[in-house]
């Protein structure tokens, strides 16, 4: 763990951080499909604390991916505001959006999105090469190996991602999402393509990283059995919040 992560962990655990990691205020998202409109998100307001392990749960089509895409600045709301670490995303310029996607938010996709011709090490290291000032090679190697070990794949370091099982690929995707030390990791149905045991292992691994690195995790799922480990659960139904509860808060 480096200094930045230690500081963050101290701040998170002492409750000093009171700016939420994410705040949505009366967000609507309407997609135009030919002449009809699909309202994917209708009037959602929510707040996720820094350091939380939060789950957005709901059936298919309830708006989970749309909300994660809005938080990750992959999409923009039709109305309402999205704030990430205290900054309203609509006020960010292109350079700031790029920085947010690179340094503040890490994404884990349902279908892993690894680069098949690269090996495990190269896939995890990849985001570190994208910034304007990539860290030196020795530093990249050290942190990449730390992450590969953290997700339990040291023995697979030189294997290409297409030689790995689904669970192993999702572990690589988690390590890759953490490479730039983001404050927030968004995971869109990270267990949907895995069997239930492997899925539970993946959620547990994310929880461990959440506790050790104080990284905020927000994962979506349609599987009610895996939300129990979350300390904040937001349930969606037809684009609206059906329930929003934090562990320990009545
Ligand atoms: P979930 O991730 O919970 O399955 P989504 O956020 O993907 O839900 O979708 C919510 C609703 O918005 C669905 O009815 C879906 O068909 C619609 N939708 C999502 N993305 C688009 C899009 N790009 N264009 C049109 N409709 C969309
Ligand atoms: Mg989805």
PDB file of N, CA and C and ligand atoms in Angstrom, residues 64-66 110 188-189 220, ligand 2:
ATOM      1  N   UNK A  64     -29.646  -0.476 -13.862  1.00  0.00           N
ATOM      2  CA  UNK A  64     -28.362  -0.606 -13.154  1.00  0.00           C
ATOM      3  C   UNK A  64     -27.189  -0.138 -14.007  1.00  0.00           C
ATOM      4  N   UNK A  65     -27.086  -0.680 -15.224  1.00  0.00           N
ATOM      5  CA  UNK A  65     -25.946  -0.312 -16.087  1.00  0.00           C
ATOM      6  C   UNK A  65     -25.983   1.168 -16.419  1.00  0.00           C
ATOM      7  N   UNK A  66     -27.188   1.680 -16.650  1.00  0.00           N
ATOM      8  CA  UNK A  66     -27.305   3.101 -16.983  1.00  0.00           C
ATOM      9  C   UNK A  66     -26.727   3.942 -15.844  1.00  0.00           C
ATOM     10  N   UNK A 110     -19.033  -6.921 -17.109  1.00  0.00           N
ATOM     11  CA  UNK A 110     -19.608  -8.257 -17.023  1.00  0.00           C
ATOM     12  C   UNK A 110     -18.843  -9.260 -17.891  1.00  0.00           C
ATOM     13  N   UNK A 188     -19.980  -3.763 -13.218  1.00  0.00           N
ATOM     14  CA  UNK A 188     -21.318  -4.007 -13.760  1.00  0.00           C
ATOM     15  C   UNK A 188     -21.573  -5.508 -13.871  1.00  0.00           C
ATOM     16  N   UNK A 189     -22.386  -6.029 -12.990  1.00  0.00           N
ATOM     17  CA  UNK A 189     -22.688  -7.460 -12.916  1.00  0.00           C
ATOM     18  C   UNK A 189     -21.421  -8.314 -13.044  1.00  0.00           C
ATOM     19  N   UNK A 220     -23.122  -3.749  -9.536  1.00  0.00           N
ATOM     20  CA  UNK A 220     -24.530  -4.011  -9.821  1.00  0.00           C
ATOM     21  C   UNK A 220     -24.717  -5.511  -9.914  1.00  0.00           C
TER      22      UNK A 220
HETATM   23 MG1  LIG B   2     -26.999  -4.110 -17.071  1.00  0.00          MG
END
